[in-house]
Coordinates of N, CA and C in Angstrom, one line a residue:
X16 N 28.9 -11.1 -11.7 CA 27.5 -11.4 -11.8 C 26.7 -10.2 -11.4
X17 N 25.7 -9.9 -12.4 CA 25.0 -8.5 -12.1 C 23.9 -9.3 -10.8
X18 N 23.3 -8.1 -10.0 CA 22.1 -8.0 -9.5 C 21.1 -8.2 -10.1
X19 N 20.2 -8.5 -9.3 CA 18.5 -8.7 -10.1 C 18.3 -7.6 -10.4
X20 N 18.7 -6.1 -10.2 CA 18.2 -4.9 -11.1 C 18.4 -4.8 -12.2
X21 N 19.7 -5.7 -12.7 CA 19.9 -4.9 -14.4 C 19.8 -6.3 -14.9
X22 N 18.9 -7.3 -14.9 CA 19.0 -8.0 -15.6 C 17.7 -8.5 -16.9
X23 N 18.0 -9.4 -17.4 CA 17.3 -9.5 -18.8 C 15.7 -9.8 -18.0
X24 N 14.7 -9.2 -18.9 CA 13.7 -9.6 -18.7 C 12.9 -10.8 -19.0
X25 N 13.5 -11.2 -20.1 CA 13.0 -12.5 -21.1 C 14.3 -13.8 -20.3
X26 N 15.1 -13.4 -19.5 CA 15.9 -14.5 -19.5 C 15.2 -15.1 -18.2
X27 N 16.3 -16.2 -17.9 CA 16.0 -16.8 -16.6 C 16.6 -16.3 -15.1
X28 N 15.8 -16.2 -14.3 CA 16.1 -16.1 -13.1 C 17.1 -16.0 -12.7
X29 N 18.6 -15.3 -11.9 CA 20.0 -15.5 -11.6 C 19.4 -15.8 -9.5
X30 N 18.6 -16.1 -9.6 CA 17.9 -16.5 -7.5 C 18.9 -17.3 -7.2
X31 N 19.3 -18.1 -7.8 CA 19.8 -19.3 -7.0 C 21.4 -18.6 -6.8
X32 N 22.0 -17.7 -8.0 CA 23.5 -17.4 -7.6 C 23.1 -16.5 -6.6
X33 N 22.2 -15.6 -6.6 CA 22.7 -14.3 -5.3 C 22.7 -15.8 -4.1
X34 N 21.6 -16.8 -4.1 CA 21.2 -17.7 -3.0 C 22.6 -18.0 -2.2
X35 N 23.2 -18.7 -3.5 CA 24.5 -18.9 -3.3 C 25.8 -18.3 -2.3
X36 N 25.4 -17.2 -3.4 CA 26.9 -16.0 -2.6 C 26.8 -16.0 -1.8
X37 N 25.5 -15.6 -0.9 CA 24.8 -14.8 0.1 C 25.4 -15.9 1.2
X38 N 24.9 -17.6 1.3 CA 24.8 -18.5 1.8 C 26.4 -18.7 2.3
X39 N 27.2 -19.1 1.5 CA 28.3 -18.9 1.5 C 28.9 -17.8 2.4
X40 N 28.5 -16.8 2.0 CA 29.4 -15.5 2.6 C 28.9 -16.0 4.2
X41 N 27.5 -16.5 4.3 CA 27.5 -16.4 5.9 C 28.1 -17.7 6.5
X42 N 28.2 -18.7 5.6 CA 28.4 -19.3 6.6 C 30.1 -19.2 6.7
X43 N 31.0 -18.7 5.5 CA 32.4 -18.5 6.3 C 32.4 -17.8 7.2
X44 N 31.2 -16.5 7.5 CA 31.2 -15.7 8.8 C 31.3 -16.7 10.5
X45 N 30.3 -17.7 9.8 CA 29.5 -18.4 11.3 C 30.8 -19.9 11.4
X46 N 32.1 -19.8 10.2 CA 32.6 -21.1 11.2 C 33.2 -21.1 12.1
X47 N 34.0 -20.0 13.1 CA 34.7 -19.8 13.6 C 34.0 -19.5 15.1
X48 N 32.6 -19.3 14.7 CA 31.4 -18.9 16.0 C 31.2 -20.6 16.5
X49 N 31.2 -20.7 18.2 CA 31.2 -21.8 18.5 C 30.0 -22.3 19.5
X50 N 29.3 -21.0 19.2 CA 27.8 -21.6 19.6 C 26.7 -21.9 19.4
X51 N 26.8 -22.2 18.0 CA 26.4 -23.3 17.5 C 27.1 -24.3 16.8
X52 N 26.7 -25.7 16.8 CA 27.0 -26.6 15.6 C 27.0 -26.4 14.7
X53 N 27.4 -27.8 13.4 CA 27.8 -27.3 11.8 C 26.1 -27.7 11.6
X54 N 25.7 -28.7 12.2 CA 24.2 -28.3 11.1 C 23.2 -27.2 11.4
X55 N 23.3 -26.5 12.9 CA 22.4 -25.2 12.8 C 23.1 -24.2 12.1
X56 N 24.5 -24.1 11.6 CA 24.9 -22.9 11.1 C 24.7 -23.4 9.7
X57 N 24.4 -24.4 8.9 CA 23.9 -24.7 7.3 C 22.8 -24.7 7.6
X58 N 21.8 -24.7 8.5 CA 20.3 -24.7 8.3 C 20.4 -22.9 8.8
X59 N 20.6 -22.3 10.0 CA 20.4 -21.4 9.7 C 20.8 -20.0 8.8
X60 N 21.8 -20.8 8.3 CA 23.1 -19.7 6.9 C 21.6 -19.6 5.6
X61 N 21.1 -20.6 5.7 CA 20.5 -20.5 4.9 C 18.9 -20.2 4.7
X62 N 18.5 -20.1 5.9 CA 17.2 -19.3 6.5 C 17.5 -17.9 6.1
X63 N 18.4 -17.5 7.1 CA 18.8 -16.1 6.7 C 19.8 -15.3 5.5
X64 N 19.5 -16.4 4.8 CA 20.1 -15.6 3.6 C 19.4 -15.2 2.8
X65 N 17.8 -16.4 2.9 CA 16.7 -16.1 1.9 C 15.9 -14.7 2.6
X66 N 16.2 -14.6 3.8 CA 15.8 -13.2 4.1 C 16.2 -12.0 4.2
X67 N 17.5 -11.9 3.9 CA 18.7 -10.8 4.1 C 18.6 -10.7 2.3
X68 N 18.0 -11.4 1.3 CA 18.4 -11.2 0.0 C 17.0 -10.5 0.0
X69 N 15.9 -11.5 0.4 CA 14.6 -10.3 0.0 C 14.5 -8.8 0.8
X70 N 15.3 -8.5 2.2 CA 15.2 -7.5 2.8 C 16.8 -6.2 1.8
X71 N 17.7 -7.1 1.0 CA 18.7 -6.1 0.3 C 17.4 -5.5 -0.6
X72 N 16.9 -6.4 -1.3 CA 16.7 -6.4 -2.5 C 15.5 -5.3 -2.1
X73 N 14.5 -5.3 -1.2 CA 13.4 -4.5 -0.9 C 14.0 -3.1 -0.9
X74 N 15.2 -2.7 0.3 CA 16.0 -2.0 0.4 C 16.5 -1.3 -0.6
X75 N 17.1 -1.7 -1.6 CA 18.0 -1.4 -2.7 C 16.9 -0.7 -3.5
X76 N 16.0 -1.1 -4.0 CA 14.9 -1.1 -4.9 C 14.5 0.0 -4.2
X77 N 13.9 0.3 -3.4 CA 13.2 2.2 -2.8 C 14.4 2.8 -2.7
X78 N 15.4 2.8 -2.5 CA 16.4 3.7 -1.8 C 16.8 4.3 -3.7
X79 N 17.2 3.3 -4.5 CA 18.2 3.7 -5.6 C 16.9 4.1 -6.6
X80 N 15.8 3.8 -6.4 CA 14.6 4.0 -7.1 C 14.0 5.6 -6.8
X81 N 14.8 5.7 -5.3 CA 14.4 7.7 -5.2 C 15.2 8.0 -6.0
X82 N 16.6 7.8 -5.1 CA 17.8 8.7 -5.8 C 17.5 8.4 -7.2
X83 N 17.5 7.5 -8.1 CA 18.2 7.2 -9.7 C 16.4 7.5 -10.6
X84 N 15.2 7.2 -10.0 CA 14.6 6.7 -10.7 C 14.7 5.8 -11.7
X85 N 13.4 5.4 -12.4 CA 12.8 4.3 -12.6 C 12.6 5.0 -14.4
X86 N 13.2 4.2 -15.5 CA 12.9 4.0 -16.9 C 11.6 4.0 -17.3
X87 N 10.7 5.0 -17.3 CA 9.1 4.4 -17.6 C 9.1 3.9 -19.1
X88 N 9.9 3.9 -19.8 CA 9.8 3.3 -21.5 C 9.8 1.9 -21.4
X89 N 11.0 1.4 -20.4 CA 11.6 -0.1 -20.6 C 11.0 -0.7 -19.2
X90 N 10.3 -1.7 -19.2 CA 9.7 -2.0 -17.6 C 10.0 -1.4 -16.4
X91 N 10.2 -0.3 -16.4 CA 10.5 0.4 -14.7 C 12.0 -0.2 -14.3
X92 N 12.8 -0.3 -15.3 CA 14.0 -0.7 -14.8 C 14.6 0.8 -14.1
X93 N 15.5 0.3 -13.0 CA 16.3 1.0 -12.4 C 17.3 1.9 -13.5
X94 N 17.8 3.2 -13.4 CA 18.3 4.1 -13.8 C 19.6 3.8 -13.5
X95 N 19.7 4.0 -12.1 CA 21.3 3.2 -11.5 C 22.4 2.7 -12.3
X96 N 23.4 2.8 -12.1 CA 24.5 2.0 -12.7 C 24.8 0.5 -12.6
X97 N 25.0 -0.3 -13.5 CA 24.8 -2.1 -13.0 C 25.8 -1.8 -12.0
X98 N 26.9 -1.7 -12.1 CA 28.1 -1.9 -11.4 C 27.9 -1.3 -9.5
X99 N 27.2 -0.3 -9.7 CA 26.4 0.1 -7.9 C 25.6 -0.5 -7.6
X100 N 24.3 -1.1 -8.5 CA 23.6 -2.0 -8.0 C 23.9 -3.0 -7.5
X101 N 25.1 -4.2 -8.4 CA 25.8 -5.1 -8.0 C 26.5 -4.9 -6.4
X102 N 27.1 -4.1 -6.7 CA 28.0 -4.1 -5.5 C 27.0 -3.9 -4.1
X103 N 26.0 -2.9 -4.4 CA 25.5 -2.5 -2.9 C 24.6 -3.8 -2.8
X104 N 24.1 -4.3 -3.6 CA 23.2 -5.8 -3.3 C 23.3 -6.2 -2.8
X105 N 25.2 -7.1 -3.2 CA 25.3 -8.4 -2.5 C 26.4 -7.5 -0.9
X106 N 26.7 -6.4 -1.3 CA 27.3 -5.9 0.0 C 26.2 -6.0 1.4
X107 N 25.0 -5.5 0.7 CA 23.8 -5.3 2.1 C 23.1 -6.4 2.4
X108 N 23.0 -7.7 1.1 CA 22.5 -9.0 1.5 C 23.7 -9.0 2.4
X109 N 25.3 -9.5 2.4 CA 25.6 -10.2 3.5 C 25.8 -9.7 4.4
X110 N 26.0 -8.2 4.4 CA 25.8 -7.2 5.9 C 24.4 -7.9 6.7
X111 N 23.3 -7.6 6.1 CA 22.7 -7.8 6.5 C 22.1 -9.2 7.7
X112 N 22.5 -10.0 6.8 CA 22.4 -11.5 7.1 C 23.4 -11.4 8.4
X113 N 24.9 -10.9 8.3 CA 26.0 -10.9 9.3 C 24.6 -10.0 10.4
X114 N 24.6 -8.8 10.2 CA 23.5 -7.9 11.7 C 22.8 -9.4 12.2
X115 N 21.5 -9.8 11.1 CA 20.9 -10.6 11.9 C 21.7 -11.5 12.8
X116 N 22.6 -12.4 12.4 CA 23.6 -13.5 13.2 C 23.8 -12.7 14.1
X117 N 24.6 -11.9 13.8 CA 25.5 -10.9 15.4 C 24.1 -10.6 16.5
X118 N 23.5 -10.0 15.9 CA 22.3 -10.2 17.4 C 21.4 -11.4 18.0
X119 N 21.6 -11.8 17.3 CA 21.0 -13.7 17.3 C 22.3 -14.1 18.4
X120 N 23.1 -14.0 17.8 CA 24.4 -15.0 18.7 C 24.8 -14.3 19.9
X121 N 24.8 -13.3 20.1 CA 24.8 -11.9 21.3 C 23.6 -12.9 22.3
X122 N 22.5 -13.2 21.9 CA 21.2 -13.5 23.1 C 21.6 -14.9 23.1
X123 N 22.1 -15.4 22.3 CA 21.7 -17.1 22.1 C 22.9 -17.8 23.4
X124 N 22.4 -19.3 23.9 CA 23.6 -20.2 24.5 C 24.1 -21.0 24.0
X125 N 25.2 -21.7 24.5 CA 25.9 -22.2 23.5 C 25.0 -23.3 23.5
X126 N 25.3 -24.6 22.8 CA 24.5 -25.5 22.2 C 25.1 -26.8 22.8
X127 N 26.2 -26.8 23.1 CA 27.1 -27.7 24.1 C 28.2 -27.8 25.1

């Protein structure tokens, strides 16, 4: 599955698969954590996914937009390679999402 950088302009949205991946990835991170329960770790797997995707995606987009620049012929698409884009995307969405948890759960008590 490519990233939102290299994809069609005329097609439809791929939001809901990064949603997915992203969600996923954290919550196999958070089952094994036992300070919280199963429904704050599916309500919050999924808080912070939708924000660890818009903070890759912000990220990815200035960082690979210095180094690679930007297509001015074809909508300002990324120069980058699909295959780097993919990978560092969904690598830094669930990094990312994992940081947020890991300092979240460092302060937090347990819940029972």
């Amino acid at each position: 599955m490519e990233s939102p950088f290299n994809g069609s302009y005329y097609g439809t949205s791929h939001i809901w698969i990064y949603l997915l991946v992203t969600f996923l990835n954290l919550i196999i991170y958070l089952v094994p954590k036992d300070k919280i329960i199963t429904s704050e770790k599916i309500i919050y797997s999924l808080v912070i996914s939708i924000i660890s995707i818009g903070g890759a995606f912000f990220i990815l987009e200035k960082s690979l937009g210095f180094i690679y620049g930007y297509d001015t012929e074809f909508y300002d698409e990324l120069q980058s390679p699909a295959i780097l884009n993919s990978i560092l995307f969904y690598f830094s969405s669930t990094g990312l999402g994992v940081l947020i948890f890991e300092i979240w759960l460092r302060n937090k008590k347990s819940s029972y």
